[in-house]
CSV table of C-alpha atoms and ligand atoms in Angstrom, one decimal:
chain,number,residue,atom,x,y,z
F,1431,MET,CA,-1.1,1.7,-32.8
F,1432,LYS,CA,-4.1,3.9,-32.9
F,1433,THR,CA,-4.9,4.8,-29.3
F,1434,SER,CA,-7.3,7.3,-28.0
F,1435,ILE,CA,-7.1,9.3,-24.7
F,1436,ILE,CA,-10.3,10.0,-23.1
F,1437,GLY,CA,-10.1,12.6,-20.7
F,1438,THR,CA,-6.6,15.0,-21.5
F,1439,GLY,CA,-5.5,16.3,-18.2
F,1440,HIS,CA,-2.5,15.8,-15.9
F,1441,VAL,CA,-2.4,11.6,-16.7
F,1442,GLY,CA,-4.3,11.8,-19.9
F,1443,LEU,CA,-2.2,14.4,-21.5
F,1444,VAL,CA,1.0,13.0,-20.3
F,1445,THR,CA,0.0,9.0,-21.6
F,1446,GLY,CA,-1.1,10.6,-25.0
F,1447,ALA,CA,2.3,12.9,-25.4
F,1448,CYS,CA,4.2,9.7,-24.2
F,1449,PHE,CA,2.7,6.9,-26.8
F,1450,ALA,CA,3.3,9.4,-29.3
F,1451,GLU,CA,6.5,9.8,-28.6
F,1452,ARG,CA,7.4,6.0,-28.6
F,1453,GLY,CA,5.5,6.4,-32.1
F,1454,HIS,CA,1.9,5.5,-31.8
F,1455,GLN,CA,-0.7,7.5,-33.2
F,1456,VAL,CA,-2.7,9.4,-30.7
F,1457,LEU,CA,-6.1,11.3,-30.0
F,1458,CYS,CA,-6.4,13.0,-26.9
F,1459,VAL,CA,-10.1,14.4,-26.6
F,1460,ASP,CA,-11.7,16.0,-23.3
F,1461,VAL,CA,-14.7,17.7,-22.6
F,1462,ASP,CA,-13.4,21.0,-21.6
F,1463,ARG,CA,-13.3,22.9,-24.9
F,1464,ALA,CA,-11.2,25.8,-24.0
F,1465,LYS,CA,-8.4,23.1,-22.9
F,1466,ILE,CA,-8.7,21.5,-26.3
F,1467,ALA,CA,-8.7,24.5,-28.2
F,1468,ALA,CA,-5.7,25.8,-26.1
F,1469,LEU,CA,-3.5,22.7,-27.3
F,1470,ARG,CA,-4.6,22.8,-30.7
F,1471,GLY,CA,-3.3,26.5,-30.4
F,1472,GLY,CA,0.1,25.3,-29.3
F,1473,LYS,CA,-0.6,25.9,-25.3
F,1474,VAL,CA,-0.2,23.3,-23.0
F,1475,PRO,CA,-2.6,24.4,-20.0
F,1476,ILE,CA,-0.4,23.0,-17.0
F,1477,PHE,CA,3.2,23.2,-16.0
F,1478,GLU,CA,4.7,20.0,-16.3
F,1479,PRO,CA,8.6,20.3,-17.1
F,1480,GLY,CA,9.5,19.0,-20.5
F,1481,LEU,CA,5.5,18.5,-21.2
F,1482,GLU,CA,5.2,21.4,-23.5
F,1483,PRO,CA,8.3,20.5,-26.2
F,1484,LEU,CA,6.9,17.1,-26.0
F,1485,VAL,CA,3.7,18.0,-27.0
F,1486,ALA,CA,4.8,20.5,-29.4
F,1487,ARG,CA,7.4,17.9,-31.2
F,1488,ASN,CA,4.3,15.0,-31.5
F,1489,VAL,CA,1.8,17.7,-32.9
F,1490,LYS,CA,4.3,18.5,-35.9
F,1491,ALA,CA,5.3,15.3,-36.3
F,1492,GLY,CA,1.6,14.2,-37.2
F,1493,ARG,CA,1.4,12.0,-34.1
F,1494,LEU,CA,-0.8,13.7,-31.4
F,1495,ARG,CA,-3.6,15.7,-32.4
F,1496,PHE,CA,-6.6,16.4,-30.3
F,1497,GLY,CA,-10.5,16.5,-30.2
F,1498,THR,CA,-13.4,17.2,-27.9
F,1499,THR,CA,-16.0,14.6,-28.4
F,1500,ASN,CA,-15.8,10.8,-27.4
F,1501,ARG,CA,-17.2,9.6,-30.6
F,1502,GLU,CA,-13.9,10.8,-32.4
F,1503,ALA,CA,-11.9,8.8,-29.5
F,1504,VAL,CA,-14.1,5.6,-30.4
F,1505,ALA,CA,-13.9,6.3,-34.0
F,1506,PHE,CA,-10.0,6.6,-34.2
F,1507,GLY,CA,-8.4,4.0,-31.5
F,1508,ASP,CA,-7.9,0.5,-31.4
F,1509,VAL,CA,-7.7,0.9,-27.7
F,1510,VAL,CA,-9.4,3.8,-25.8
F,1511,PHE,CA,-7.7,5.0,-22.2
F,1512,ILE,CA,-10.0,6.6,-20.1
F,1513,CYS,CA,-8.3,9.1,-18.0
F,1514,VAL,CA,-11.3,11.4,-16.0
F,1515,PRO,CA,-11.2,12.4,-12.5
F,1516,THR,CA,-12.5,10.1,-10.0
F,1517,PRO,CA,-12.6,12.6,-7.1
F,1518,PRO,CA,-13.7,12.1,-3.6
F,1519,LEU,CA,-17.5,12.2,-2.3
F,1520,PRO,CA,-18.2,13.6,0.8
F,1521,ASP,CA,-18.3,9.9,2.6
F,1522,GLY,CA,-14.6,9.5,1.0
F,1523,LYS,CA,-15.7,7.0,-1.4
F,1524,ALA,CA,-14.7,7.7,-5.3
F,1525,ASP,CA,-17.1,9.5,-7.3
F,1526,LEU,CA,-17.3,7.4,-10.5
F,1527,SER,CA,-20.0,9.5,-12.2
F,1528,TYR,CA,-17.2,10.6,-15.0
F,1529,LEU,CA,-16.0,7.3,-15.6
F,1530,GLU,CA,-19.4,6.2,-15.8
F,1531,ALA,CA,-20.7,8.6,-18.2
F,1532,VAL,CA,-17.3,7.9,-20.6
F,1533,SER,CA,-17.9,4.4,-20.7
F,1534,ARG,CA,-21.8,4.8,-21.7
F,1535,ASP,CA,-20.4,7.4,-24.4
F,1536,ILE,CA,-18.2,4.5,-25.5
F,1537,ALA,CA,-20.5,2.0,-26.0
F,1538,ARG,CA,-22.9,4.1,-27.7
F,1539,HIS,CA,-20.4,4.6,-30.3
F,1540,LEU,CA,-18.4,0.6,-30.7
F,1541,ASP,CA,-18.3,-0.8,-34.1
F,1542,GLY,CA,-15.7,-3.5,-34.0
F,1543,TYR,CA,-13.5,-4.5,-31.5
F,1544,ARG,CA,-12.0,-2.1,-29.2
F,1545,LEU,CA,-10.1,-2.8,-25.9
F,1546,VAL,CA,-11.2,0.3,-23.4
F,1547,VAL,CA,-8.5,0.5,-21.1
F,1548,ASP,CA,-9.1,2.5,-17.3
F,1549,LYS,CA,-6.0,4.4,-16.3
F,1550,SER,CA,-8.3,6.5,-13.9
F,1551,THR,CA,-7.3,5.2,-10.2
F,1552,VAL,CA,-10.5,3.4,-9.2
F,1553,PRO,CA,-11.5,1.0,-6.1
F,1554,VAL,CA,-11.8,-2.7,-7.0
F,1555,HIS,CA,-14.5,-4.2,-9.1
F,1556,THR,CA,-14.9,-0.7,-10.9
F,1557,GLY,CA,-13.8,-2.8,-14.3
F,1558,GLU,CA,-16.8,-5.2,-13.9
F,1559,ARG,CA,-19.0,-2.2,-13.7
F,1560,VAL,CA,-17.3,-0.5,-16.8
F,1561,HIS,CA,-18.3,-4.3,-18.7
F,1562,GLU,CA,-21.5,-4.2,-17.3
F,1563,VAL,CA,-22.1,-0.4,-18.6
F,1564,ILE,CA,-20.7,-1.0,-21.9
F,1565,THR,CA,-22.6,-4.4,-22.4
F,1566,ARG,CA,-26.0,-2.7,-21.5
F,1567,HIS,CA,-25.6,0.6,-24.0
F,1568,SER,CA,-24.0,-0.8,-26.6
F,1569,PRO,CA,-25.5,-2.3,-30.2
F,1570,ALA,CA,-25.9,-6.2,-29.5
F,1571,GLY,CA,-22.8,-8.0,-30.4
F,1572,ALA,CA,-20.4,-5.5,-29.7
F,1573,ASP,CA,-16.8,-6.8,-29.3
F,1574,PHE,CA,-15.0,-5.2,-26.7
F,1575,ASP,CA,-12.2,-5.7,-24.2
F,1576,VAL,CA,-12.3,-3.8,-20.9
F,1577,ALA,CA,-8.7,-3.8,-19.3
F,1578,SER,CA,-6.7,-1.8,-16.1
F,1579,ASN,CA,-3.7,0.0,-16.7
F,1580,PRO,CA,-3.0,2.0,-13.5
F,1581,GLU,CA,-1.0,5.1,-13.6
F,1582,PHE,CA,2.0,5.5,-11.4
F,1583,LEU,CA,3.5,8.8,-12.9
F,1584,ARG,CA,4.7,11.7,-10.4
F,1585,GLU,CA,3.6,15.2,-11.2
F,1586,GLY,CA,6.8,17.4,-11.7
F,1587,ALA,CA,8.6,13.9,-13.2
F,1588,ALA,CA,5.8,12.7,-15.2
F,1589,ILE,CA,7.5,12.5,-18.6
F,1590,GLU,CA,10.7,10.9,-17.1
F,1591,ASP,CA,7.9,8.6,-15.4
F,1592,ALA,CA,5.9,8.1,-18.2
F,1593,LEU,CA,8.4,7.3,-20.9
F,1594,ASN,CA,10.5,5.1,-18.7
F,1595,PRO,CA,8.1,3.9,-16.0
F,1596,ASP,CA,9.5,1.3,-13.0
F,1597,ARG,CA,6.8,-1.2,-13.9
F,1598,VAL,CA,3.6,-0.8,-16.0
F,1599,VAL,CA,0.9,-3.1,-14.7
F,1600,PHE,CA,-1.7,-4.5,-16.7
F,1601,GLY,CA,-5.6,-6.2,-15.4
F,1602,VAL,CA,-6.6,-8.2,-18.5
F,1603,GLU,CA,-9.2,-11.0,-18.6
F,1604,SER,CA,-8.5,-11.6,-22.7
F,1605,GLU,CA,-5.4,-12.8,-24.0
F,1606,ARG,CA,-6.3,-10.3,-26.7
F,1607,ALA,CA,-6.4,-7.7,-24.0
F,1608,GLU,CA,-3.1,-8.6,-22.8
F,1609,ARG,CA,-1.6,-9.1,-26.6
F,1610,VAL,CA,-2.7,-5.6,-27.5
F,1611,LEU,CA,-1.7,-3.9,-24.3
F,1612,ARG,CA,2.3,-5.5,-24.7
F,1613,GLU,CA,1.9,-4.4,-28.0
F,1614,LEU,CA,1.5,-0.8,-27.1
F,1615,TYR,CA,3.8,-0.6,-24.2
F,1616,ALA,CA,6.6,-2.4,-26.2
F,1617,PRO,CA,8.6,0.4,-27.2
F,1618,PHE,CA,8.7,1.6,-23.3
F,1619,LYS,CA,10.9,-1.5,-22.6
F,1620,ALA,CA,9.6,-1.7,-18.9
F,1621,SER,CA,9.1,-4.6,-16.7
F,1622,VAL,CA,5.1,-5.9,-17.2
F,1623,LEU,CA,3.0,-7.0,-14.3
F,1624,ALA,CA,0.2,-8.9,-16.2
F,1625,THR,CA,-2.7,-9.8,-13.5
F,1626,ASP,CA,-6.7,-10.1,-13.5
F,1627,ILE,CA,-8.3,-6.7,-13.4
F,1628,LYS,CA,-9.0,-6.8,-9.8
F,1629,SER,CA,-6.0,-7.0,-8.6
F,1630,ALA,CA,-4.6,-4.4,-10.9
F,1631,GLU,CA,-6.8,-2.3,-9.1
F,1632,LEU,CA,-5.8,-3.0,-5.9
F,1633,ILE,CA,-2.2,-2.4,-6.9
F,1634,LYS,CA,-2.7,1.1,-7.5
F,1635,HIS,CA,-4.9,2.0,-4.2
F,1636,ALA,CA,-2.4,-0.4,-2.4
F,1637,SER,CA,0.7,1.6,-3.2
F,1638,ASN,CA,-0.4,5.0,-3.1
F,1639,SER,CA,-1.5,4.3,0.4
F,1640,PHE,CA,1.7,2.5,1.2
F,1641,LEU,CA,3.5,5.5,0.2
F,1642,ALA,CA,1.3,8.1,2.5
F,1643,LEU,CA,1.7,5.5,5.2
F,1644,LYS,CA,5.6,5.8,4.6
F,1645,ILE,CA,4.9,9.6,5.3
F,1646,SER,CA,2.7,10.0,8.2
F,1647,PHE,CA,5.2,7.3,9.9
F,1648,ALA,CA,8.2,10.1,9.2
F,1649,ASN,CA,5.8,12.5,10.7
F,1650,ALA,CA,4.7,10.7,13.7
F,1651,LEU,CA,8.3,9.8,14.3
F,1652,ALA,CA,9.5,13.6,13.9
F,1653,ALA,CA,6.6,14.5,16.6
F,1654,ILE,CA,8.6,12.0,18.9
F,1655,CYS,CA,11.8,13.2,18.0
F,1656,GLU,CA,10.4,17.2,18.9
F,1657,ARG,CA,10.3,15.6,22.1
F,1658,ALA,CA,13.1,13.4,22.6
F,1659,GLY,CA,15.5,15.9,21.2
F,1660,ALA,CA,16.5,13.8,18.5
F,1661,ASN,CA,16.9,14.6,14.7
F,1662,VAL,CA,14.6,13.1,12.6
F,1663,LEU,CA,16.3,13.1,9.4
F,1664,GLU,CA,19.0,11.1,11.1
F,1665,VAL,CA,16.5,8.5,12.2
F,1666,THR,CA,15.1,8.2,8.5
F,1667,ARG,CA,18.6,8.1,7.3
F,1668,GLY,CA,19.6,5.2,9.3
F,1669,MET,CA,16.0,3.5,8.5
F,1670,GLY,CA,16.4,4.2,4.9
F,1671,MET,CA,19.9,2.5,4.6
F,1672,ASP,CA,18.2,-1.1,5.4
F,1673,GLN,CA,16.9,-2.2,2.0
F,1674,ARG,CA,14.2,-3.9,3.2
F,1675,ILE,CA,12.9,0.0,4.2
F,1676,GLY,CA,14.4,2.1,1.9
F,1677,ALA,CA,14.8,6.0,2.1
F,1678,ALA,CA,11.9,7.3,-0.3
F,1679,PHE,CA,8.9,8.5,1.1
F,1680,LEU,CA,10.4,9.0,4.7
F,1681,ASN,CA,10.3,12.6,4.8
F,1682,PRO,CA,8.3,14.4,7.5
F,1683,GLY,CA,6.8,18.1,6.9
F,1684,ILE,CA,3.6,19.5,7.2
F,1685,GLY,CA,1.8,16.4,5.5
F,1686,TYR,CA,0.5,14.8,2.2
F,1687,GLY,CA,-1.7,16.5,-0.2
F,1688,GLY,CA,-2.3,16.7,-3.9
F,1689,SER,CA,-4.9,15.0,-6.2
F,1690,CYS,CA,-4.1,11.8,-5.3
F,1691,PHE,CA,-2.8,10.4,-1.8
F,1692,PRO,CA,-5.7,12.1,0.5
F,1693,LYS,CA,-8.5,10.9,-1.9
F,1694,ASP,CA,-6.5,7.5,-2.9
F,1695,VAL,CA,-6.2,6.9,0.9
F,1696,ALA,CA,-10.1,7.7,2.0
F,1697,ALA,CA,-11.1,5.9,-1.2
F,1698,PHE,CA,-8.9,2.5,-0.4
F,1699,GLU,CA,-10.4,2.8,3.2
F,1700,ALA,CA,-14.2,3.1,2.0
F,1701,ILE,CA,-13.5,0.6,-0.3
F,1702,SER,CA,-12.2,-1.7,2.6
F,1703,LYS,CA,-15.1,-1.2,4.8
F,1704,ASP,CA,-17.6,-2.0,1.5
F,1705,LEU,CA,-15.9,-5.2,1.3
F,1706,GLY,CA,-16.4,-6.0,5.3
F,1707,TYR,CA,-12.7,-5.2,6.2
F,1708,ASP,CA,-12.2,-2.3,9.0
F,1709,PHE,CA,-9.0,-0.5,7.5
F,1710,ARG,CA,-7.6,1.1,10.6
F,1711,LEU,CA,-4.6,1.4,9.9
F,1712,LEU,CA,-5.4,4.1,7.0
F,1713,ARG,CA,-8.2,6.0,9.2
F,1714,GLU,CA,-4.6,6.8,11.3
F,1715,VAL,CA,-2.5,7.4,8.1
F,1716,GLN,CA,-4.9,10.4,7.8
F,1717,ARG,CA,-5.1,11.2,11.5
F,1718,ILE,CA,-1.4,11.8,11.7
F,1719,ASN,CA,-1.5,13.4,8.3
F,1720,GLU,CA,-4.0,16.3,9.8
F,1721,ASP,CA,-1.4,16.5,13.0
F,1722,ALA,CA,1.5,17.3,11.0
F,1723,ARG,CA,-0.3,20.5,9.5
F,1724,GLU,CA,-1.7,21.3,13.0
F,1725,GLY,CA,1.5,20.9,14.4
F,1726,PHE,CA,3.5,23.4,11.9
F,1727,LEU,CA,0.3,25.6,12.6
F,1728,LYS,CA,1.1,25.9,16.1
F,1729,LYS,CA,5.0,26.3,15.8
F,1730,VAL,CA,3.9,29.5,13.8
F,1731,GLU,CA,1.8,30.3,16.7
F,1732,GLN,CA,4.6,29.7,19.4
F,1733,GLU,CA,6.5,32.3,17.3
F,1734,LEU,CA,3.9,35.0,16.8
F,1735,TRP,CA,1.4,34.1,19.3
F,1736,ILE,CA,-1.6,36.2,17.7
F,1737,LEU,CA,-1.7,35.6,14.1
F,1738,LYS,CA,-4.2,38.0,13.7
F,1739,GLY,CA,-2.6,41.4,11.7
F,1740,LYS,CA,0.7,39.6,11.4
F,1741,THR,CA,2.5,39.3,8.2
F,1742,ILE,CA,3.8,36.0,7.1
F,1743,ALA,CA,5.4,35.3,3.9
F,1744,ALA,CA,4.5,32.1,2.0
F,1745,PHE,CA,7.2,30.5,0.3
F,1746,GLY,CA,5.5,27.6,-2.2
F,1747,LEU,CA,1.8,27.2,-3.0
F,1748,SER,CA,1.8,23.7,-4.9
F,1749,PHE,CA,1.5,20.3,-3.4
F,1750,LYS,CA,4.7,19.6,-4.4
F,1751,PRO,CA,7.5,21.3,-6.3
F,1752,GLY,CA,7.9,21.2,-10.3
F,1753,THR,CA,4.1,21.5,-10.7
F,1754,ASP,CA,1.8,24.2,-10.6
F,1755,ASP,CA,-1.0,21.9,-9.3
F,1756,VAL,CA,-2.2,23.1,-5.8
F,1757,ARG,CA,-5.3,20.2,-5.7
F,1758,GLU,CA,-5.4,19.0,-2.0
F,1759,SER,CA,-1.8,21.0,-1.0
F,1760,VAL,CA,-1.0,21.6,2.2
F,1761,ALA,CA,0.9,24.5,1.8
F,1762,LEU,CA,-2.5,26.3,0.3
F,1763,LYS,CA,-4.6,24.7,3.1
F,1764,VAL,CA,-2.0,26.7,5.5
F,1765,VAL,CA,-2.6,30.2,3.8
F,1766,GLN,CA,-6.2,29.5,4.1
F,1767,GLU,CA,-5.9,28.8,7.5
F,1768,LEU,CA,-3.8,32.0,8.3
F,1769,LEU,CA,-6.3,34.0,6.4
F,1770,ALA,CA,-8.9,33.1,8.2
F,1771,ARG,CA,-7.3,33.7,11.4
F,1772,GLY,CA,-6.7,37.4,10.2
F,1773,ALA,CA,-2.8,37.0,9.5
F,1774,ILE,CA,-1.8,39.3,6.2
F,1775,VAL,CA,-0.3,36.6,3.9
F,1776,ARG,CA,2.2,37.5,1.1
F,1777,ALA,CA,3.0,34.5,-1.0
F,1778,TYR,CA,5.7,33.8,-3.3
F,1779,ASP,CA,5.6,30.3,-5.8
F,1780,PRO,CA,8.1,29.9,-8.5
F,1781,GLN,CA,4.7,28.3,-10.5
F,1782,ALA,CA,1.7,28.2,-8.9
F,1783,LEU,CA,0.1,31.5,-8.0
F,1784,ASP,CA,-2.3,32.0,-10.9
F,1785,GLN,CA,-3.7,28.3,-9.8
F,1786,ALA,CA,-3.4,29.3,-6.5
F,1787,ARG,CA,-5.6,32.7,-7.0
F,1788,LYS,CA,-8.6,30.5,-8.5
F,1789,VAL,CA,-9.2,29.0,-5.1
F,1790,VAL,CA,-8.0,32.0,-2.8
F,1791,PRO,CA,-9.0,34.9,-4.7
F,1792,LYS,CA,-7.8,37.3,-2.2
F,1793,LEU,CA,-4.1,36.2,-2.1
F,1794,LYS,CA,-1.8,38.5,-2.4
F,1795,GLY,CA,0.9,36.9,-4.6
F,1796,PHE,CA,4.5,38.6,-5.4
F,1797,ARG,CA,7.0,37.8,-8.4
F,1798,THR,CA,10.1,37.4,-6.1
F,1799,PRO,CA,10.7,36.0,-2.9
F,1800,TYR,CA,12.1,39.4,-2.0
F,1801,GLU,CA,8.7,41.2,-2.2
F,1802,ALA,CA,6.9,38.5,-0.7
F,1803,ALA,CA,9.2,38.7,2.5
F,1804,LYS,CA,9.2,42.4,2.3
F,1805,GLY,CA,8.2,43.5,6.3
F,1806,ALA,CA,7.5,39.9,7.8
F,1807,ASP,CA,7.2,38.9,11.2
F,1808,CYS,CA,7.5,35.6,9.8
F,1809,LEU,CA,8.3,33.3,6.8
F,1810,LEU,CA,7.0,29.8,6.1
F,1811,LEU,CA,8.3,27.7,3.5
F,1812,LEU,CA,5.7,25.8,2.2
F,1813,THR,CA,6.6,23.9,-0.8
F,1814,GLU,CA,10.5,22.5,-1.1
F,1815,TRP,CA,11.0,24.3,-4.3
F,1816,LYS,CA,15.0,23.7,-5.5
F,1817,GLU,CA,15.8,27.6,-6.4
F,1818,PHE,CA,14.7,28.5,-2.5
F,1819,LEU,CA,18.1,26.8,-1.8
F,1820,ASP,CA,19.8,29.5,-3.8
F,1821,LEU,CA,17.9,32.5,-1.3
F,1822,ASP,CA,20.2,35.2,-1.0
F,1823,PHE,CA,19.5,35.0,3.0
F,1824,ARG,CA,21.1,38.3,3.5
F,1825,ARG,CA,18.5,40.1,1.6
F,1826,LEU,CA,16.1,38.3,2.9
F,1827,LYS,CA,17.1,39.1,6.6
F,1828,SER,CA,17.2,43.0,5.0
F,1829,VAL,CA,13.9,43.0,3.8
F,1830,MET,CA,11.9,41.3,6.8
F,1831,ALA,CA,10.5,43.1,10.1
F,1832,HIS,CA,11.8,39.8,12.3
F,1833,PRO,CA,14.0,37.4,10.8
F,1834,THR,CA,12.0,34.1,12.0
F,1835,VAL,CA,11.8,31.2,9.3
F,1836,VAL,CA,9.3,27.9,10.0
F,1837,ASP,CA,10.5,25.6,7.6
F,1838,GLY,CA,7.5,23.1,7.0
F,1839,ARG,CA,10.0,20.5,4.6
F,1840,ASN,CA,13.3,20.9,6.6
F,1841,LEU,CA,14.7,22.2,3.2
F,1842,PHE,CA,17.2,24.3,4.6
F,1843,ASP,CA,20.3,24.0,6.9
F,1844,PRO,CA,19.6,25.0,10.7
F,1845,ALA,CA,23.5,26.0,11.1
F,1846,LYS,CA,23.2,28.5,7.8
F,1847,LEU,CA,20.1,30.2,8.3
F,1848,ARG,CA,21.2,30.4,12.4
F,1849,GLU,CA,24.4,31.9,11.2
F,1850,ALA,CA,22.6,34.6,8.6
F,1851,GLY,CA,20.6,35.6,11.5
F,1852,PHE,CA,17.4,34.1,11.5
F,1853,LYS,CA,15.4,32.2,14.3
F,1854,TYR,CA,15.1,28.6,12.5
F,1855,ARG,CA,12.5,26.4,13.7
F,1856,SER,CA,11.5,22.9,11.5
F,1857,VAL,CA,10.0,19.8,11.9
F,1858,GLY,CA,11.4,17.3,14.1
F,1859,ARG,CA,15.0,18.6,14.2
F,1860,PRO,CA,16.5,20.1,17.5
N,2923,NAD,N1,-2.7,13.7,-11.3
N,2923,NAD,C1,-1.6,12.7,-11.1
N,2923,NAD,O1,-0.5,12.5,-10.8
N,2923,NAD,C2,-2.1,11.1,-11.3
N,2923,NAD,C3,-1.5,9.8,-11.1
N,2923,NAD,C4,-1.9,8.7,-11.2
N,2923,NAD,C5,-3.2,8.8,-11.2
N,2923,NAD,N2,-4.0,9.8,-11.6
N,2923,NAD,C6,-5.2,9.5,-11.4
N,2923,NAD,O2,-5.9,10.1,-13.1
N,2923,NAD,C7,-7.0,10.0,-13.0
N,2923,NAD,C8,-7.2,11.3,-13.9
N,2923,NAD,O3,-6.7,12.6,-13.0
N,2923,NAD,P1,-5.9,14.1,-13.6
N,2923,NAD,O4,-5.0,14.4,-12.4
N,2923,NAD,O5,-5.2,13.5,-14.8
N,2923,NAD,O6,-7.3,14.7,-13.8
N,2923,NAD,P2,-7.3,16.1,-14.4
N,2923,NAD,O7,-8.3,16.8,-13.6
N,2923,NAD,O8,-6.2,16.6,-14.5
N,2923,NAD,O9,-8.0,15.5,-15.8
N,2923,NAD,C9,-9.1,15.1,-16.1
N,2923,NAD,C10,-9.9,15.2,-17.4
N,2923,NAD,O10,-10.9,14.7,-17.8
N,2923,NAD,C11,-11.9,15.4,-18.1
N,2923,NAD,N3,-13.3,15.1,-18.6
N,2923,NAD,C12,-13.9,14.9,-17.6
N,2923,NAD,N4,-15.1,14.3,-17.9
N,2923,NAD,C13,-14.8,14.0,-18.9
N,2923,NAD,C14,-15.9,13.1,-20.3
N,2923,NAD,N5,-17.4,12.9,-20.1
N,2923,NAD,N6,-15.2,13.1,-21.3
N,2923,NAD,C15,-13.9,13.7,-21.7
N,2923,NAD,N7,-13.4,14.0,-20.8
N,2923,NAD,C16,-13.7,14.4,-19.7
N,2923,NAD,C17,-11.9,16.7,-17.8
N,2923,NAD,O11,-11.9,18.3,-18.2
N,2923,NAD,C18,-10.0,16.8,-17.2
N,2923,NAD,O12,-9.3,17.5,-18.4
N,2923,NAD,C19,-7.9,10.1,-11.5
N,2923,NAD,O13,-8.4,9.0,-11.3
N,2923,NAD,C20,-6.3,10.2,-10.8
N,2923,NAD,O14,-6.6,9.7,-9.7
N,2923,NAD,C21,-3.6,11.1,-11.3
């Protein structure tokens, strides 16, 4: 099926490449001409495991191509996906201006039936708005349907998630729209939930908010365990063995970040308020999340007392392992806070240093963890990249000024670190 993707970012590029991999003809467009030029030149602008060869293979096979205008997208695809950003406004609501602009563009170029599918994460009722905008700006009698197809991929595992999704959700208002989406997704062999558009939109906000809630619950438990002298990992393990609860996303740490959870929880709370429901629980989820970061910084302060002039090694900058994405990264926020308080931060990340420098230009980054740890009074583990498990702790200790580790992700084994001669602290563990 001929499919267009508008917005060739983390979601759009992965979605486009995976549709192509499953045999569809795909055109990905973006307003960012530099990005499209790079992609046409064989360069994938983001780090996502497996994405570069996937894109290369499908471009070579003639199933994946790139463009710079939404006019091309409408001309090419029977289905047109919208994958543009929906960032937070200062009041927490989602900024839907990109989505509206794209809807107007699509409307202007409509000639014959198109299925317009929103994949961006949006508040409930957005589908109706998109329908209104397209109706208002399209030629009289234009034939189209609007659908919602929320995306659940995880950065760092995006290809696997997009090729083999747990579930695919369609929000549709016509049989034709459902038929088209079922045909498009048939090669994925996924469980499909076809529902109305409003419910589909809510499924996405509810899912992300619930996952964030699990993380905040684990962080609250960690705070209690620290006061009680218990081990939060034992507590969450015991909870997770109950199938009604499940073990996933019960990991305490320095809080959730990234381009989705913070904005989606805030946007869900804001739309709930607009609908006349005060979703206090979500405010608490956000508050606990802030507390997790502040609690971690307090531990660093307890170790170093005065931060000004202290040398601190920061391991990990991306918002999670497996990506170079630093949007709303708690790791980077911690680094910024330390710099603001006068600490000297020496950073290492396997992938995200360049992206981090765009946000914090004066950040001192190093090519190896050992260089970053040189002369450090304290080492902070901020993002749980697997490669940190293979660190040579003897070597690390030999280059640091003081062998203290504050582990914000409970990555290391406390006994191993103590045995190697480190003073070690983590989250919610005695
Ligand atoms: N990143 C994730 O893990 C993830 C997962 C699920 C859902 N989502 C949602 O998907 C949406 C996109 O997120 P993302 O992470 O891919 O964002 P992104 O910033 O990586 O990509 C968005 C792209 O859209 C382009 N764009 C902006 N305006 C445009 C326009 N008028 N015409 C064409 N292109 C335009 C931008 O240049 C950019 O390349 C958001 O709503 C997000 O919440 C993201």
